[in-house]
mmCIF file of C-alpha atoms in Angstrom:
data_model
loop_
_atom_site.group_PDB
_atom_site.id
_atom_site.type_symbol
_atom_site.label_atom_id
_atom_site.label_comp_id
_atom_site.label_asym_id
_atom_site.label_seq_id
_atom_site.Cartn_x
_atom_site.Cartn_y
_atom_site.Cartn_z
ATOM 1 C CA UNK R 24 7.930 -27.466 5.629
ATOM 2 C CA UNK R 25 9.164 -24.213 6.843
ATOM 3 C CA UNK R 26 11.503 -22.261 4.642
ATOM 4 C CA UNK R 27 15.047 -21.340 5.538
ATOM 5 C CA UNK R 28 15.395 -18.008 7.287
ATOM 6 C CA UNK R 29 17.951 -15.476 6.157
ATOM 7 C CA UNK R 30 20.132 -13.676 8.678
ATOM 8 C CA UNK R 31 22.531 -10.796 8.357
ATOM 9 C CA UNK R 32 24.604 -9.784 11.344
ATOM 10 C CA UNK R 33 28.318 -9.387 11.991
ATOM 11 C CA UNK R 34 30.346 -12.401 13.152
ATOM 12 C CA UNK R 35 32.726 -10.233 15.134
ATOM 13 C CA UNK R 36 32.251 -7.083 17.173
ATOM 14 C CA UNK R 37 33.910 -5.009 19.859
ATOM 15 C CA UNK R 38 32.624 -5.080 23.423
ATOM 16 C CA UNK R 39 29.847 -2.546 23.883
ATOM 17 C CA UNK R 40 29.098 -2.235 20.159
ATOM 18 C CA UNK R 41 25.519 -1.844 19.016
ATOM 19 C CA UNK R 42 25.193 -4.166 16.046
ATOM 20 C CA UNK R 43 22.553 -4.245 13.345
ATOM 21 C CA UNK R 44 20.623 -7.472 12.772
ATOM 22 C CA UNK R 45 18.516 -8.184 9.700
ATOM 23 C CA UNK R 46 16.267 -11.205 9.387
ATOM 24 C CA UNK R 47 13.871 -12.489 6.759
ATOM 25 C CA UNK R 48 11.735 -15.604 6.685
ATOM 26 C CA UNK R 49 10.138 -16.666 3.389
ATOM 27 C CA UNK R 50 6.423 -16.970 4.240
ATOM 28 C CA UNK R 51 3.217 -15.921 2.430
ATOM 29 C CA UNK R 52 1.711 -14.154 5.493
ATOM 30 C CA UNK R 53 -1.790 -15.010 4.248
ATOM 31 C CA UNK R 54 -3.821 -12.229 5.826
ATOM 32 C CA UNK R 55 -7.233 -13.899 6.098
ATOM 33 C CA UNK R 56 -8.633 -10.854 4.279
ATOM 34 C CA UNK R 57 -8.399 -12.214 0.755
ATOM 35 C CA UNK R 58 -10.894 -14.282 -1.187
ATOM 36 C CA UNK R 59 -9.817 -17.009 -3.568
ATOM 37 C CA UNK R 60 -11.212 -17.632 -7.050
ATOM 38 C CA UNK R 61 -14.044 -19.695 -5.537
ATOM 39 C CA UNK R 62 -15.203 -16.665 -3.525
ATOM 40 C CA UNK R 63 -14.245 -18.235 -0.228
ATOM 41 C CA UNK R 64 -12.030 -16.459 2.226
ATOM 42 C CA UNK R 65 -8.486 -17.810 2.223
ATOM 43 C CA UNK R 66 -7.840 -18.669 5.873
ATOM 44 C CA UNK R 67 -5.356 -16.598 7.802
ATOM 45 C CA UNK R 68 -1.894 -18.114 8.144
ATOM 46 C CA UNK R 69 0.821 -15.784 9.306
ATOM 47 C CA UNK R 70 3.952 -15.702 11.395
ATOM 48 C CA UNK R 71 2.560 -14.073 14.515
ATOM 49 C CA UNK R 72 5.633 -13.887 16.700
ATOM 50 C CA UNK R 73 9.364 -13.347 16.339
ATOM 51 C CA UNK R 74 11.843 -13.581 19.186
ATOM 52 C CA UNK R 75 15.572 -12.854 19.276
ATOM 53 C CA UNK R 76 17.658 -13.851 22.272
ATOM 54 C CA UNK R 77 21.366 -13.541 23.006
ATOM 55 C CA UNK R 78 22.834 -16.186 25.325
ATOM 56 C CA UNK R 79 19.207 -17.025 26.169
ATOM 57 C CA UNK R 80 18.436 -13.474 27.333
ATOM 58 C CA UNK R 81 15.706 -11.588 25.444
ATOM 59 C CA UNK R 82 16.885 -8.901 23.034
ATOM 60 C CA UNK R 83 13.947 -8.133 20.784
ATOM 61 C CA UNK R 84 10.431 -9.484 20.252
ATOM 62 C CA UNK R 85 7.940 -8.607 17.546
ATOM 63 C CA UNK R 86 4.225 -9.361 17.504
ATOM 64 C CA UNK R 87 3.203 -9.570 13.869
ATOM 65 C CA UNK R 88 -0.301 -8.945 12.537
ATOM 66 C CA UNK R 89 -1.713 -9.686 9.061
ATOM 67 C CA UNK R 90 -0.630 -6.168 8.039
ATOM 68 C CA UNK R 91 3.006 -7.297 7.922
ATOM 69 C CA UNK R 92 4.030 -7.945 4.329
ATOM 70 C CA UNK R 93 4.824 -11.393 2.938
ATOM 71 C CA UNK R 94 8.295 -12.726 3.728
ATOM 72 C CA UNK R 95 8.425 -10.908 7.063
ATOM 73 C CA UNK R 96 11.548 -8.785 7.279
ATOM 74 C CA UNK R 97 12.765 -7.404 10.576
ATOM 75 C CA UNK R 98 15.720 -5.176 11.267
ATOM 76 C CA UNK R 99 16.749 -4.238 14.784
ATOM 77 C CA UNK R 100 19.787 -3.738 17.009
ATOM 78 C CA UNK R 101 21.600 -5.463 19.846
ATOM 79 C CA UNK R 102 24.246 -4.322 22.264
ATOM 80 C CA UNK R 103 26.925 -6.967 22.711
ATOM 81 C CA UNK R 104 29.120 -7.189 25.811
ATOM 82 C CA UNK R 105 30.410 -10.754 25.457
ATOM 83 C CA UNK R 106 30.799 -13.507 22.878
ATOM 84 C CA UNK R 107 27.783 -15.699 22.468
ATOM 85 C CA UNK R 108 24.943 -16.964 20.333
ATOM 86 C CA UNK R 109 21.993 -15.143 18.890
ATOM 87 C CA UNK R 110 18.904 -17.333 18.562
ATOM 88 C CA UNK R 111 15.950 -16.411 16.398
ATOM 89 C CA UNK R 112 12.485 -17.962 16.556
ATOM 90 C CA UNK R 113 9.508 -17.474 14.247
ATOM 91 C CA UNK R 114 6.123 -18.860 15.297
ATOM 92 C CA UNK R 115 3.430 -19.643 12.721
ATOM 93 C CA UNK R 116 -0.349 -19.521 13.398
ATOM 94 C CA UNK R 117 -0.388 -23.315 12.947
ATOM 95 C CA UNK R 118 2.191 -23.754 15.696
ATOM 96 C CA UNK R 119 5.180 -24.411 13.446
ATOM 97 C CA UNK R 120 8.330 -22.936 14.919
ATOM 98 C CA UNK R 121 11.303 -22.028 12.730
ATOM 99 C CA UNK R 122 14.608 -21.363 14.430
ATOM 100 C CA UNK R 123 18.017 -20.095 13.450
ATOM 101 C CA UNK R 124 21.122 -19.133 15.319
ATOM 102 C CA UNK R 125 24.443 -17.426 14.766
ATOM 103 C CA UNK R 126 27.502 -17.024 16.931
ATOM 104 C CA UNK R 127 29.347 -13.777 17.429
ATOM 105 C CA UNK R 128 32.845 -13.225 18.756
ATOM 106 C CA UNK R 129 33.145 -10.129 20.912
ATOM 107 C CA UNK R 130 36.580 -8.801 21.733
ATOM 108 C CA UNK Y 9 -21.921 1.340 1.891
ATOM 109 C CA UNK Y 10 -18.351 1.414 2.982
ATOM 110 C CA UNK Y 11 -17.408 -1.072 0.329
ATOM 111 C CA UNK Y 12 -18.893 1.122 -2.355
ATOM 112 C CA UNK Y 13 -17.095 4.235 -1.237
ATOM 113 C CA UNK Y 14 -13.860 2.326 -1.041
ATOM 114 C CA UNK Y 15 -14.393 0.921 -4.466
ATOM 115 C CA UNK Y 16 -15.059 4.345 -5.888
ATOM 116 C CA UNK Y 17 -11.821 5.552 -4.377
ATOM 117 C CA UNK Y 18 -9.932 2.625 -5.814
ATOM 118 C CA UNK Y 19 -11.351 2.989 -9.294
ATOM 119 C CA UNK Y 20 -9.275 6.134 -9.611
ATOM 120 C CA UNK Y 21 -6.095 4.113 -9.528
ATOM 121 C CA UNK Y 22 -4.738 1.916 -12.249
ATOM 122 C CA UNK Y 23 -4.689 -1.786 -11.594
ATOM 123 C CA UNK Y 24 -7.197 -1.584 -8.799
ATOM 124 C CA UNK Y 25 -9.938 -3.381 -10.680
ATOM 125 C CA UNK Y 26 -8.515 -6.745 -9.681
ATOM 126 C CA UNK Y 27 -8.358 -5.724 -6.056
ATOM 127 C CA UNK Y 28 -11.949 -4.536 -6.099
ATOM 128 C CA UNK Y 29 -13.119 -7.669 -7.880
ATOM 129 C CA UNK Y 30 -11.523 -9.912 -5.314
ATOM 130 C CA UNK Y 31 -13.320 -7.957 -2.647
ATOM 131 C CA UNK Y 32 -12.956 -8.063 1.089
ATOM 132 C CA UNK Y 33 -14.250 -10.358 3.730
ATOM 133 C CA UNK Y 34 -16.192 -8.836 6.550
ATOM 134 C CA UNK Y 35 -15.515 -5.268 7.475
ATOM 135 C CA UNK Y 36 -13.788 -3.414 4.712
ATOM 136 C CA UNK Y 37 -12.000 -0.828 6.841
ATOM 137 C CA UNK Y 38 -11.144 -0.115 10.383
ATOM 138 C CA UNK Y 39 -12.666 3.027 11.733
ATOM 139 C CA UNK Y 40 -10.651 5.641 13.610
ATOM 140 C CA UNK Y 41 -12.534 4.350 16.668
ATOM 141 C CA UNK Y 42 -11.041 0.859 16.253
ATOM 142 C CA UNK Y 43 -7.601 2.431 15.977
ATOM 143 C CA UNK Y 44 -8.218 4.556 19.082
ATOM 144 C CA UNK Y 45 -9.383 1.485 20.994
ATOM 145 C CA UNK Y 46 -6.265 -0.471 20.043
ATOM 146 C CA UNK Y 47 -4.118 2.433 21.218
ATOM 147 C CA UNK Y 48 -6.056 2.837 24.485
ATOM 148 C CA UNK Y 49 -5.591 -0.856 25.199
ATOM 149 C CA UNK Y 50 -1.851 -0.493 24.645
ATOM 150 C CA UNK Y 51 -1.429 2.641 26.775
ATOM 151 C CA UNK Y 52 -3.836 1.559 29.504
ATOM 152 C CA UNK Y 53 -5.734 4.795 28.985
ATOM 153 C CA UNK Y 54 -2.758 7.045 29.748
ATOM 154 C CA UNK Y 55 -2.285 10.165 27.702
ATOM 155 C CA UNK Y 56 0.512 10.029 25.180
ATOM 156 C CA UNK Y 57 2.923 12.905 24.625
ATOM 157 C CA UNK Y 58 3.796 13.895 21.110
ATOM 158 C CA UNK Y 59 7.367 13.585 19.956
ATOM 159 C CA UNK Y 60 10.455 11.468 20.601
ATOM 160 C CA UNK Y 61 9.336 8.955 17.973
ATOM 161 C CA UNK Y 62 10.195 9.209 14.333
ATOM 162 C CA UNK Y 63 8.402 7.202 11.693
ATOM 163 C CA UNK Y 64 10.175 6.690 8.388
ATOM 164 C CA UNK Y 65 7.900 5.760 5.510
ATOM 165 C CA UNK Y 66 7.715 6.750 1.865
ATOM 166 C CA UNK Y 67 5.344 9.697 1.380
ATOM 167 C CA UNK Y 68 3.786 7.938 -1.561
ATOM 168 C CA UNK Y 69 3.685 4.152 -1.575
ATOM 169 C CA UNK Y 70 3.037 2.887 -5.079
ATOM 170 C CA UNK Y 71 2.396 -0.643 -3.906
ATOM 171 C CA UNK Y 72 0.574 -1.106 -0.623
ATOM 172 C CA UNK Y 73 1.613 -4.764 -0.503
ATOM 173 C CA UNK Y 74 5.028 -3.956 0.838
ATOM 174 C CA UNK Y 75 5.823 -0.585 2.323
ATOM 175 C CA UNK Y 76 9.095 -0.136 4.207
ATOM 176 C CA UNK Y 77 8.609 1.178 7.726
ATOM 177 C CA UNK Y 78 11.187 2.276 10.273
ATOM 178 C CA UNK Y 79 10.307 3.403 13.761
ATOM 179 C CA UNK Y 80 12.856 4.934 16.113
ATOM 180 C CA UNK Y 81 12.511 6.398 19.565
ATOM 181 C CA UNK Y 82 15.030 8.941 20.755
ATOM 182 C CA UNK Y 83 15.418 7.721 24.325
ATOM 183 C CA UNK Y 84 18.148 6.088 26.406
ATOM 184 C CA UNK Y 85 18.237 2.298 26.713
ATOM 185 C CA UNK Y 86 19.592 1.839 30.246
ATOM 186 C CA UNK Y 87 18.804 -1.052 32.538
ATOM 187 C CA UNK Y 88 16.498 1.126 34.653
ATOM 188 C CA UNK Y 89 14.984 3.315 31.936
ATOM 189 C CA UNK Y 90 14.382 2.053 28.444
ATOM 190 C CA UNK Y 91 11.791 1.928 25.704
ATOM 191 C CA UNK Y 92 9.943 -1.317 26.317
ATOM 192 C CA UNK Y 93 7.245 -1.455 23.634
ATOM 193 C CA UNK Y 94 6.230 0.163 20.374
ATOM 194 C CA UNK Y 95 2.819 -0.368 18.780
ATOM 195 C CA UNK Y 96 2.231 0.535 15.135
ATOM 196 C CA UNK Y 97 -1.315 1.264 13.950
ATOM 197 C CA UNK Y 98 -2.624 1.862 10.418
ATOM 198 C CA UNK Y 99 -5.983 3.566 10.858
ATOM 199 C CA UNK Y 100 -7.379 2.681 7.441
ATOM 200 C CA UNK Y 101 -6.494 -1.013 7.323
ATOM 201 C CA UNK Y 102 -9.148 -3.725 7.855
ATOM 202 C CA UNK Y 103 -7.360 -4.506 11.111
ATOM 203 C CA UNK Y 104 -5.674 -1.425 12.552
ATOM 204 C CA UNK Y 105 -2.885 -3.216 14.438
ATOM 205 C CA UNK Y 106 0.198 -3.663 12.282
ATOM 206 C CA UNK Y 107 3.061 -4.768 14.482
ATOM 207 C CA UNK Y 108 4.370 -4.501 18.031
ATOM 208 C CA UNK Y 109 8.051 -4.340 18.893
ATOM 209 C CA UNK Y 110 9.319 -5.214 22.342
ATOM 210 C CA UNK Y 111 12.778 -4.086 23.397
ATOM 211 C CA UNK Y 112 15.084 -4.758 26.318
ATOM 212 C CA UNK Y 113 18.162 -2.814 27.471
ATOM 213 C CA UNK Y 114 20.122 -5.351 25.393
ATOM 214 C CA UNK Y 115 18.512 -3.925 22.261
ATOM 215 C CA UNK Y 116 20.943 -1.014 22.491
ATOM 216 C CA UNK Y 117 18.580 1.361 20.736
ATOM 217 C CA UNK Y 118 14.837 1.489 20.223
ATOM 218 C CA UNK Y 119 14.904 1.241 16.462
ATOM 219 C CA UNK Y 120 13.211 -1.389 14.302
ATOM 220 C CA UNK Y 121 12.249 -1.772 10.657
ATOM 221 C CA UNK Y 122 9.912 -4.042 8.766
ATOM 222 C CA UNK Y 123 7.695 -4.047 5.669
ATOM 223 C CA UNK Y 124 3.976 -3.573 5.990
ATOM 224 C CA UNK Y 125 0.729 -3.747 4.013
ATOM 225 C CA UNK Y 126 -1.440 -0.688 3.611
ATOM 226 C CA UNK Y 127 -4.981 -0.862 2.247
ATOM 227 C CA UNK Y 128 -5.367 2.762 1.309
ATOM 228 C CA UNK Y 129 -4.070 6.267 1.933
ATOM 229 C CA UNK Y 130 -4.051 6.416 5.696
ATOM 230 C CA UNK Y 131 -2.312 7.498 8.876
ATOM 231 C CA UNK Y 132 0.392 5.408 10.473
ATOM 232 C CA UNK Y 133 0.462 5.932 14.221
ATOM 233 C CA UNK Y 134 3.289 4.754 16.454
ATOM 234 C CA UNK Y 135 2.949 4.639 20.227
ATOM 235 C CA UNK Y 136 5.925 3.889 22.474
ATOM 236 C CA UNK Y 137 6.008 2.931 26.135
ATOM 237 C CA UNK Y 138 9.046 3.259 28.403
ATOM 238 C CA UNK Y 139 9.843 1.080 31.399
ATOM 239 C CA UNK Y 140 9.202 4.180 33.523
ATOM 240 C CA UNK Y 141 5.631 4.403 32.219
ATOM 241 C CA UNK Y 142 6.050 7.355 29.857
ATOM 242 C CA UNK Y 143 4.109 7.194 26.614
ATOM 243 C CA UNK Y 144 4.998 8.891 23.363
ATOM 244 C CA UNK Y 145 3.226 8.997 20.051
ATOM 245 C CA UNK Y 146 3.708 10.194 16.488
ATOM 246 C CA UNK Y 147 1.816 9.835 13.266
ATOM 247 C CA UNK Y 148 2.442 10.119 9.553
ATOM 248 C CA UNK Y 149 0.177 10.115 6.517
ATOM 249 C CA UNK Y 150 1.064 7.797 3.637
ATOM 250 C CA UNK Y 151 -0.460 8.012 0.192
ATOM 251 C CA UNK Y 152 -1.058 4.565 -1.249
ATOM 252 C CA UNK Y 153 -1.600 4.093 -4.970
ATOM 253 C CA UNK Y 154 -2.514 0.382 -4.990
ATOM 254 C CA UNK Y 155 -3.885 -1.130 -1.798
ATOM 255 C CA UNK Y 156 -2.212 -4.170 -0.328
ATOM 256 C CA UNK Y 157 -4.830 -6.155 1.567
ATOM 257 C CA UNK Y 158 -7.206 -7.470 -1.059
ATOM 258 C CA UNK Y 159 -5.140 -7.751 -4.218
#
């Protein structure tokens, strides 16, 4: 089961504002570089892709590698011109997709 | 051989014994050549200009498991000219690629932050591409006390 993502972004903004968005998904980001107690390599299992869209238009995408720390945290910006919905998607190596969304009212 | 030299370097730091004991799988470190190849692939072989990018990182990272990183590019984000991609490379990590950010004009500004793992004291290199095909680069050295890839 995927964990619940955490989001931090304003619920209201003025037209043309550049807002700050912070996201975090609890995830071990197992790098595939570590060995367990039995000496075997622990297989890689990371979130490899993050996408943020606003009203289904792309805003920001991140391609994550094993060098991103556990519980991948991303902070970025978006320029808002109209009210709408931000959607966030995290894709795991095993194909699991975690999504979240938040509405914003733009005046 | 590489493993030994790395281990010797790590022995100098407290708490590294566990990291060394756990060891690494495969290649212990990327070489500057691997890093250069990853950058060349990103730029398509074009020459990068220095400047425009700023990399914010602690000068000394006590714990390489989670190092805050902020990359910003001082460039306009208009519909016809914007920063489209940023690649971040750590030249001493087992795998040099760290993260790629992709922006659109809706991003408002080409600024992004995350937290990264660093294996050792190494250079962080950021390369940015604009929609107009310009390429900028910057690099910063970070001192890492306890590596973050094996422990």
